[in-house]
Short mmCIF file of C-alpha atoms and ligand atoms in Angstrom, two decimals:
data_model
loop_
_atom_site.label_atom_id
_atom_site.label_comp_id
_atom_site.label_asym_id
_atom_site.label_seq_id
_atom_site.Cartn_x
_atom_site.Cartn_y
_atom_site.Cartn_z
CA UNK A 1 0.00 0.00 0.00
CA UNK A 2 1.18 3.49 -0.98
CA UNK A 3 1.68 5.90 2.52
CA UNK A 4 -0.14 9.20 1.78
CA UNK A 5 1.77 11.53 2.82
CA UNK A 6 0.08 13.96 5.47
CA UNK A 7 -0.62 16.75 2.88
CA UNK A 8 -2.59 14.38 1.00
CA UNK A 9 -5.33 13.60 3.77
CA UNK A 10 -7.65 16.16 4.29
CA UNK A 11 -7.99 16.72 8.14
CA UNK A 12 -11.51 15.64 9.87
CA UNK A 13 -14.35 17.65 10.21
CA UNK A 14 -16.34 14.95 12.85
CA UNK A 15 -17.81 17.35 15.57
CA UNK A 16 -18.99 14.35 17.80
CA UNK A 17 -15.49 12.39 17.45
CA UNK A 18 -13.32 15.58 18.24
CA UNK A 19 -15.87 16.54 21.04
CA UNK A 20 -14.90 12.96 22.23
CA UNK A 21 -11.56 13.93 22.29
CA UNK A 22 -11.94 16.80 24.24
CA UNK A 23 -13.88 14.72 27.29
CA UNK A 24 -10.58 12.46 27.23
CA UNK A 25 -8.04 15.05 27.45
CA UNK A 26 -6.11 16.25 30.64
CA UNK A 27 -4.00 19.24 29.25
CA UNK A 28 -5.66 21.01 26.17
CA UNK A 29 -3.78 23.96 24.67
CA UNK A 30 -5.66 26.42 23.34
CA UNK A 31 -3.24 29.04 20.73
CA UNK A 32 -5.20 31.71 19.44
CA UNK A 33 -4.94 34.36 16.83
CA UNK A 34 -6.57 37.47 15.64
CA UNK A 35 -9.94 35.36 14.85
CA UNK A 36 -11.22 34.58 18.48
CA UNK A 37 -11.23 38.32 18.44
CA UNK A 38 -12.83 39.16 15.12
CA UNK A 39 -16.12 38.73 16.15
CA UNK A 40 -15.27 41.12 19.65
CA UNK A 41 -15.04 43.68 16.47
CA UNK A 42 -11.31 43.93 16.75
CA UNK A 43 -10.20 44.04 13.12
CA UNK A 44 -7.31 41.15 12.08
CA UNK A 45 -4.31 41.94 10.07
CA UNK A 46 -4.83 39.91 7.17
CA UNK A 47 -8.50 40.65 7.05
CA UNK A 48 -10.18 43.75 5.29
CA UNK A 49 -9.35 45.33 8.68
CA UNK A 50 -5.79 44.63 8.66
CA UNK A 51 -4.87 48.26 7.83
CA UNK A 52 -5.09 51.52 9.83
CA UNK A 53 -4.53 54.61 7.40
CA UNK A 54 -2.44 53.45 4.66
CA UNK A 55 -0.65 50.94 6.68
CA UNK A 56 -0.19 47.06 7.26
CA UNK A 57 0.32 46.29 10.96
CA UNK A 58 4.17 45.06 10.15
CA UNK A 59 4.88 48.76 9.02
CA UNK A 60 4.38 50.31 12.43
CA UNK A 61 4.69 47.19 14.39
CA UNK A 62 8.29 47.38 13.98
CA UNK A 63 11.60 49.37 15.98
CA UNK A 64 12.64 50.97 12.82
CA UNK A 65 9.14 52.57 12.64
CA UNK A 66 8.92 53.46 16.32
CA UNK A 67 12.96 55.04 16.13
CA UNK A 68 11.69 57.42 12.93
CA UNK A 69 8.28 57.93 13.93
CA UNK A 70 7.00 57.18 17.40
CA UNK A 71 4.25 60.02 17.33
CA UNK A 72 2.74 57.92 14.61
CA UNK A 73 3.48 54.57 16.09
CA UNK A 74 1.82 55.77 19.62
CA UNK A 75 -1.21 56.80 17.76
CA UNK A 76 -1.70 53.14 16.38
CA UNK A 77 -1.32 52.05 19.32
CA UNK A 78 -3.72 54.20 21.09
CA UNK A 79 -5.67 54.05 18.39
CA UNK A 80 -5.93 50.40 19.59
CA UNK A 81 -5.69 51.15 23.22
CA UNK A 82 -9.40 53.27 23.18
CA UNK A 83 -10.87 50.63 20.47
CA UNK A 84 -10.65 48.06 23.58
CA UNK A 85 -13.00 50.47 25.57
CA UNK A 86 -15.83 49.35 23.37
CA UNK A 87 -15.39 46.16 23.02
CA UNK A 88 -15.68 43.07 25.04
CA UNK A 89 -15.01 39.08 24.78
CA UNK A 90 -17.28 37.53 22.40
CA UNK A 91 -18.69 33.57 22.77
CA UNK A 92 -15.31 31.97 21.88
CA UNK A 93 -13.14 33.50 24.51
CA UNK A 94 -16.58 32.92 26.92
CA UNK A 95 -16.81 29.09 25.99
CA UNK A 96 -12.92 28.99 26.49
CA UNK A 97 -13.28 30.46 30.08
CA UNK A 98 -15.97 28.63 31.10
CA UNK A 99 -14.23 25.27 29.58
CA UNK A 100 -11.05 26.07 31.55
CA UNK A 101 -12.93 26.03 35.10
CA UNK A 102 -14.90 23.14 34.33
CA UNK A 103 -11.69 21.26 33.60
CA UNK A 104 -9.75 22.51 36.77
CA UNK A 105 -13.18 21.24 38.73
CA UNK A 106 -11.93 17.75 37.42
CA UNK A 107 -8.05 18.48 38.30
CA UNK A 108 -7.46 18.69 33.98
CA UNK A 109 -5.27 22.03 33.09
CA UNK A 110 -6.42 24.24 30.06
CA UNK A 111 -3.63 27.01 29.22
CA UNK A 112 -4.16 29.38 26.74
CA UNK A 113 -1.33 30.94 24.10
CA UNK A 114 -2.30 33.73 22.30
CA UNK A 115 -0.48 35.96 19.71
CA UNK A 116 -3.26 38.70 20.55
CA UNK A 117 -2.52 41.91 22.60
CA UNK A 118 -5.97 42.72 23.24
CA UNK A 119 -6.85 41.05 26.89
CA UNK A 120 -9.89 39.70 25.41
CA UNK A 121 -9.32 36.00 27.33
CA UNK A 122 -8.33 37.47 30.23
CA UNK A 123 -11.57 39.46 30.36
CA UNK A 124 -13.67 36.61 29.55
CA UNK A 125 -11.89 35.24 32.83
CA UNK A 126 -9.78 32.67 31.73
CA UNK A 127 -6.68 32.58 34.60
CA UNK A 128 -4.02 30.38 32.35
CA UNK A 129 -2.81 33.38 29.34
CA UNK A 130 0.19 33.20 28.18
CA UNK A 131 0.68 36.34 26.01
CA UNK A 132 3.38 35.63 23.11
CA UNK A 133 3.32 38.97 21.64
CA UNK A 134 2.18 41.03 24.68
CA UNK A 135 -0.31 43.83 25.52
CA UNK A 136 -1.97 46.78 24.47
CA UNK A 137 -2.37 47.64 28.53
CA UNK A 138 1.59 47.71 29.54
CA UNK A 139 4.38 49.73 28.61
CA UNK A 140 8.12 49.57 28.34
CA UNK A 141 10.56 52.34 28.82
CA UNK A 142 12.81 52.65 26.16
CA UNK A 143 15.33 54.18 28.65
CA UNK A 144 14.75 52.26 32.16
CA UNK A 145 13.32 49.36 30.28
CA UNK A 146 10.45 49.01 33.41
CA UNK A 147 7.48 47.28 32.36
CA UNK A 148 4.21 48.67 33.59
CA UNK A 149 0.64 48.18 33.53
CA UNK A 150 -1.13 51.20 31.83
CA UNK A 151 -5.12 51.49 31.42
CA UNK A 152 -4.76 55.11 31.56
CA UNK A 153 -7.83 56.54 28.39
CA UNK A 154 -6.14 58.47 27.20
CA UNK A 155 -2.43 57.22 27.92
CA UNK A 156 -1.32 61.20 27.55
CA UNK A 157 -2.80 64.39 27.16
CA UNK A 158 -1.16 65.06 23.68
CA UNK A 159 -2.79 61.80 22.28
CA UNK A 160 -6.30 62.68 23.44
CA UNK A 161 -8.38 62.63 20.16
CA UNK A 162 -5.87 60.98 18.09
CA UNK A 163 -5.02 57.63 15.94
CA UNK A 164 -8.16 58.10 14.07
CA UNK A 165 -8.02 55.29 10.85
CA UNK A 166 -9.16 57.37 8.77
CA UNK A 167 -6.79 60.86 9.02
CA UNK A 168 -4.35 61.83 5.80
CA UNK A 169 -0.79 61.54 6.14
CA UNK A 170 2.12 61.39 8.67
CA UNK A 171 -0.34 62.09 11.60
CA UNK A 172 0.30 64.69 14.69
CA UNK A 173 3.81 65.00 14.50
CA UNK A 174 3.79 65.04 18.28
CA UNK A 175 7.02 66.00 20.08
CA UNK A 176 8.29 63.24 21.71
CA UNK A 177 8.40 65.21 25.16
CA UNK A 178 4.62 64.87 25.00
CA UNK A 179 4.53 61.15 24.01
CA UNK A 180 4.23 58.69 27.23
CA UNK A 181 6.76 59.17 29.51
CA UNK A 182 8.55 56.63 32.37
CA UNK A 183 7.45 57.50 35.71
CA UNK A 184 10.39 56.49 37.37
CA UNK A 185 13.44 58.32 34.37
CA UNK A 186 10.76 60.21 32.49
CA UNK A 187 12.64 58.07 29.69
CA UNK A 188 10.37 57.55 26.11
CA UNK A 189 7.68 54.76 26.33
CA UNK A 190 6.69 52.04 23.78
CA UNK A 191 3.88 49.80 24.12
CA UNK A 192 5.00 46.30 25.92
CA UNK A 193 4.20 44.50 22.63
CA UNK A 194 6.93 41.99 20.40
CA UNK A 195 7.50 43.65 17.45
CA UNK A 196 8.31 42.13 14.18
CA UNK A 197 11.86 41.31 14.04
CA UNK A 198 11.75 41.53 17.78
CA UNK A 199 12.60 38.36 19.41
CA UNK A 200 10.07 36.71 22.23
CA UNK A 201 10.57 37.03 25.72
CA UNK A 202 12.66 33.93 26.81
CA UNK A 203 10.41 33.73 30.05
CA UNK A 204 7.71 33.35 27.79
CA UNK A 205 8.44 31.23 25.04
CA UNK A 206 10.15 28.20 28.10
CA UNK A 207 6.82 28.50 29.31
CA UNK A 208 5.12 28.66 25.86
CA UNK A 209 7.51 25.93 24.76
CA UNK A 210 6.81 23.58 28.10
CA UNK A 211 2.27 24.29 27.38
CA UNK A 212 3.60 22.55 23.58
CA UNK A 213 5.22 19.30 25.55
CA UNK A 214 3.13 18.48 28.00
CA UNK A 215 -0.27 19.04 26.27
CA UNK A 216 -2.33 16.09 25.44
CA UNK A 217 -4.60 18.12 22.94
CA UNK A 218 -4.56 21.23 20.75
CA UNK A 219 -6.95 23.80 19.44
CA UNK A 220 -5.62 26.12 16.90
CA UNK A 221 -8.15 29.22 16.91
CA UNK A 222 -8.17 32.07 14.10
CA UNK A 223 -5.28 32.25 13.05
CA UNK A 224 -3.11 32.13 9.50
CA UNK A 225 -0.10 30.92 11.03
CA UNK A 226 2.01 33.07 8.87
CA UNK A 227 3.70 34.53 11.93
CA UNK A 228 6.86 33.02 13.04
CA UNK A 229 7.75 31.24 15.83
CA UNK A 230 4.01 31.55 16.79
CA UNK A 231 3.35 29.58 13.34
CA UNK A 232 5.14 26.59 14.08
CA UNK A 233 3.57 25.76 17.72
CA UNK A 234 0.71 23.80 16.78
CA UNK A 235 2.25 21.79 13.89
CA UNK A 236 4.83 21.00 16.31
CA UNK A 237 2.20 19.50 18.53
CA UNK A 238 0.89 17.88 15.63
CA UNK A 239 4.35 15.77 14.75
CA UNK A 240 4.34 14.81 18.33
CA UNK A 241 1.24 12.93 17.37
CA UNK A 242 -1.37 14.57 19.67
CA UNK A 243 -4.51 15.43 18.38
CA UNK A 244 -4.48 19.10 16.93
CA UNK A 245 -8.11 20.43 15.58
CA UNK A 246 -7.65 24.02 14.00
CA UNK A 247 -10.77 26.54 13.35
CA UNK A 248 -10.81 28.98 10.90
CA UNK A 249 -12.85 30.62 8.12
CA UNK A 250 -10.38 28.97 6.09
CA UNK A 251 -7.67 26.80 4.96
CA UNK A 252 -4.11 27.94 6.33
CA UNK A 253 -0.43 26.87 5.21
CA UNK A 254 -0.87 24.09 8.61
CA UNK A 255 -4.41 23.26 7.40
CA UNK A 256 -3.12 19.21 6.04
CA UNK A 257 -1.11 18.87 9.38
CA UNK A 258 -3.45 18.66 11.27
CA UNK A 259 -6.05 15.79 12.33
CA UNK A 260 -9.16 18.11 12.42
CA UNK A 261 -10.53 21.28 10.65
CA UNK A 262 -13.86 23.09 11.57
CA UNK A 263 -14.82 25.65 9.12
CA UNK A 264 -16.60 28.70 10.11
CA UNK A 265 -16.73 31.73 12.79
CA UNK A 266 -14.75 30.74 16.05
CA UNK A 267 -17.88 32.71 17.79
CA UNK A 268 -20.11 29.69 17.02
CA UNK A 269 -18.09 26.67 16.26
CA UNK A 270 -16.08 26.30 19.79
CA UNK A 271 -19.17 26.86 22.14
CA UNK A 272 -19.63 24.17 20.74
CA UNK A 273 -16.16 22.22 20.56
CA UNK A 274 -16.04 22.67 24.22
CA UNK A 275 -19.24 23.03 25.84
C1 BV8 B 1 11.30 37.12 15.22
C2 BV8 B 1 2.31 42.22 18.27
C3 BV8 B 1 13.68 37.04 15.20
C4 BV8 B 1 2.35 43.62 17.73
C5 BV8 B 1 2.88 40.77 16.40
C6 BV8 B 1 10.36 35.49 6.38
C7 BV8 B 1 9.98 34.17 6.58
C8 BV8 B 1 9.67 33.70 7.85
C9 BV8 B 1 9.74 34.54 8.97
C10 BV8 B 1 10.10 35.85 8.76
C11 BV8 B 1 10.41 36.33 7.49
N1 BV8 B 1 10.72 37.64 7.60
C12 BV8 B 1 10.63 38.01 8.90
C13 BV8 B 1 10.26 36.92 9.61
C14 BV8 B 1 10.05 36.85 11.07
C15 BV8 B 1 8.71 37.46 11.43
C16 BV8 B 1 7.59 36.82 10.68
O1 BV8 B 1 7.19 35.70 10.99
N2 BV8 B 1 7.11 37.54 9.65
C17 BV8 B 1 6.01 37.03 8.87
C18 BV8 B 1 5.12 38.19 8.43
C19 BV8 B 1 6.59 36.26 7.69
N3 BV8 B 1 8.54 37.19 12.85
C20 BV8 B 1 9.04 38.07 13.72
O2 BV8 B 1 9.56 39.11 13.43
C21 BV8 B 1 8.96 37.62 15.19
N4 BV8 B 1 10.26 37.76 15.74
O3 BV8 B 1 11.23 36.23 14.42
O4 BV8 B 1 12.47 37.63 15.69
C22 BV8 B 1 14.52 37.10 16.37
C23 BV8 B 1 14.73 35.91 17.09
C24 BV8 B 1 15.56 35.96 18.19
C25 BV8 B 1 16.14 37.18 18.59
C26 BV8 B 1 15.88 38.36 17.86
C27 BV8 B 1 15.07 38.33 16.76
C28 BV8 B 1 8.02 38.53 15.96
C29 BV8 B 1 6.63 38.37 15.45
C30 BV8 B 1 5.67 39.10 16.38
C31 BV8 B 1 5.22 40.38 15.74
N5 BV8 B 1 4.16 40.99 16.57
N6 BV8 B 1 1.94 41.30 17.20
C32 BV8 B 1 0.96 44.12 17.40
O5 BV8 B 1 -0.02 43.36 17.53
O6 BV8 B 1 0.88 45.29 17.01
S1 BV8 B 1 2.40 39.73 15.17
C33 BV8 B 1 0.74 39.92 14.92
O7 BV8 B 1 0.48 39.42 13.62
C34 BV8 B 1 -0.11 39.05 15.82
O8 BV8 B 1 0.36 39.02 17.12
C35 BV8 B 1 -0.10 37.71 15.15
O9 BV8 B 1 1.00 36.97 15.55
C36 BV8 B 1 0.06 38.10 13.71
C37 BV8 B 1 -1.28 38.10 13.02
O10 BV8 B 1 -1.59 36.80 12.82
P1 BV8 B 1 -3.01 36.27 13.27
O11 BV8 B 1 -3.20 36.49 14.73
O12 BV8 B 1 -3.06 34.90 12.75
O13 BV8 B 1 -4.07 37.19 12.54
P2 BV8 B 1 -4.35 37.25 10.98
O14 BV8 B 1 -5.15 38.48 10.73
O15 BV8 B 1 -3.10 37.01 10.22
O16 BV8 B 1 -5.27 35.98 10.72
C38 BV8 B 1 -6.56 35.93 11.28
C39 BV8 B 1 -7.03 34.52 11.01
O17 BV8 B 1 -8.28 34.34 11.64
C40 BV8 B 1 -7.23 34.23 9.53
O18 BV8 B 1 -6.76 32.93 9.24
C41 BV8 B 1 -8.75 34.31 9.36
O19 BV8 B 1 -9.22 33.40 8.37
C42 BV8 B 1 -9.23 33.87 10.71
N7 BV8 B 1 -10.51 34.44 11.13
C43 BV8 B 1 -10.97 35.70 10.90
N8 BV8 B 1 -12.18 35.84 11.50
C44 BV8 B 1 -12.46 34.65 12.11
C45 BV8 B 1 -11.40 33.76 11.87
N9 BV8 B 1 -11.39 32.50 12.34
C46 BV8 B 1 -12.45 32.10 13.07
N10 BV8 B 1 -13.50 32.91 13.35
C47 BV8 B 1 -13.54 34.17 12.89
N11 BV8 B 1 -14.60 34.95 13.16
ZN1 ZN B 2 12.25 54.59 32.65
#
């Protein structure tokens, strides 16, 4: 007989034998992306909402940016920042809560891993986040380096009104002595977020890194696992063999490694994955 090889077998889409899965499992990750948060109203990157003005998220999510223009990288991110203020966990991060306290009432362990900044699982009340990229809510000073939480609306006077998608060209120009400021050196802040070409925290991915070991089943939620090393974190559960079921509108580059794939909005489909 001829081996297909695993791009050849299209993955699953039995509800009732992955649901059977789930009732067997002891340590289910859960990595998210942009998707669990789509239907919050927080806009993904690749999606139609992936730009703010006439930029891709890479553009300003980057050092180089910040160095030449942190007025206008502070007003995407604030921009972002005052979005959150109207917004709030949808069914998906709920259902992923609730599934998470049901487990631990059994002694099982659900840990989320999410490449999203936007605190939308930690609002829903799930207690196990492990943030790859970050937060909107904590800053960094680029002088001090001290991380802080900051909830502050908005985060400085000068930025009151601003980061609005739809303004012309370089926005405010804003001085940097009137950008957020370190309490402690008064040194330049930048939003506690991993930028591209930014390297993970170490703490984080070893913790990251021991969630991928130890699980004994995977969800992969809303995400196009085109960012690296996020990307590789669920098919590297899936070559260990353990069961990984991925939701998403659509097919991503992973799609064929894994064992299960549930089309459709995360919103609907993992209420009932998990409940
Ligand atoms: C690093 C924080 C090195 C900031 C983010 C060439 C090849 C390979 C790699 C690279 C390369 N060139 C550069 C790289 C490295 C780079 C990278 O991977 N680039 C990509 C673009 C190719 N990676 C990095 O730079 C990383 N660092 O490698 O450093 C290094 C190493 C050691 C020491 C020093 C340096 C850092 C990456 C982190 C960047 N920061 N976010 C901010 O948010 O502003 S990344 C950001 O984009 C997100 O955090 C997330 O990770 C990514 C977006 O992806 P998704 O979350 O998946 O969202 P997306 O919109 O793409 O997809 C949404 C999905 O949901 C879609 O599939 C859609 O169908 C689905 N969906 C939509 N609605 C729903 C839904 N599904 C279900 N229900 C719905 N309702
Ligand atoms: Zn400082």
């Amino acid at each position: 007989i001829t081996t297909l090889a695993m791009s050849e077998v299209r993955p699953s889409s039995d509800m009732a034998a992955f649901r059977a899965e789930v009732r067997n499992a002891s340590h289910v990750l859960i990595l998210s992306g942009a998707g669990v948060s789509a239907e919050s109203g927080i806009p993904t990157f690749r999606g139609a909402g992936g730009f703010w003005r006439t930029y891709q998220a890479q553009e300003l999510a980057n050092p180089d940016a910040f160095k030449r223009n942190p007025s206008l990288v502070w007003e995407f991110y604030h921009y972002r920042r005052e979005l959150m203020v109207t917004k709030r966990p949808n069914p998906a991060h709920e259902a992923i809560a609730r599934f998470e306290e049901e487990m631990a009432k059994q002694g099982k362990k659900v840990v989320v891993v999410t490449q999203n900044i936007d605190e939308l699982h930690k609002r829903a009340g799930s207690q196990s986040v492990i943030e790859l990229h970050g937060s909107l809510f904590k800053t960094q000073c680029t002088v001090c380096f001290e991380i802080k939480e900051n909830r502050d609306s908005p985060i400085c006077e000068a930025l009151r009104g601003k980061g609005a998608p739809d303004a012309e060209g370089e926005g405010s120009k804003i001085p940097t002595e009137s950008l957020p400021r370190c309490g402690s050196c008064s040194g330049l802040l930048r939003p506690h977020v991993v930028w591209f070409g930014e390297g993970l925290n170490e703490d984080v991915l070893i913790k990251a890194y021991k969630e991928l070991e130890d699980c004994d089943l995977c969800l992969v939620v809303g995400t196009s696992s085109v960012v690296y090393p996020a990307a590789m974190f669920a098919p590297e559960v899936a070559s260990r063999g353990v069961t990984v079921a991925e939701f998403n509108l659509e097919d991503t580059p992973q799609t064929f490694n894994f064992k299960y794939h549930f089309s459709g909005q995360a919103g609907k489909l993992i209420p009932i994955a998990l409940g």
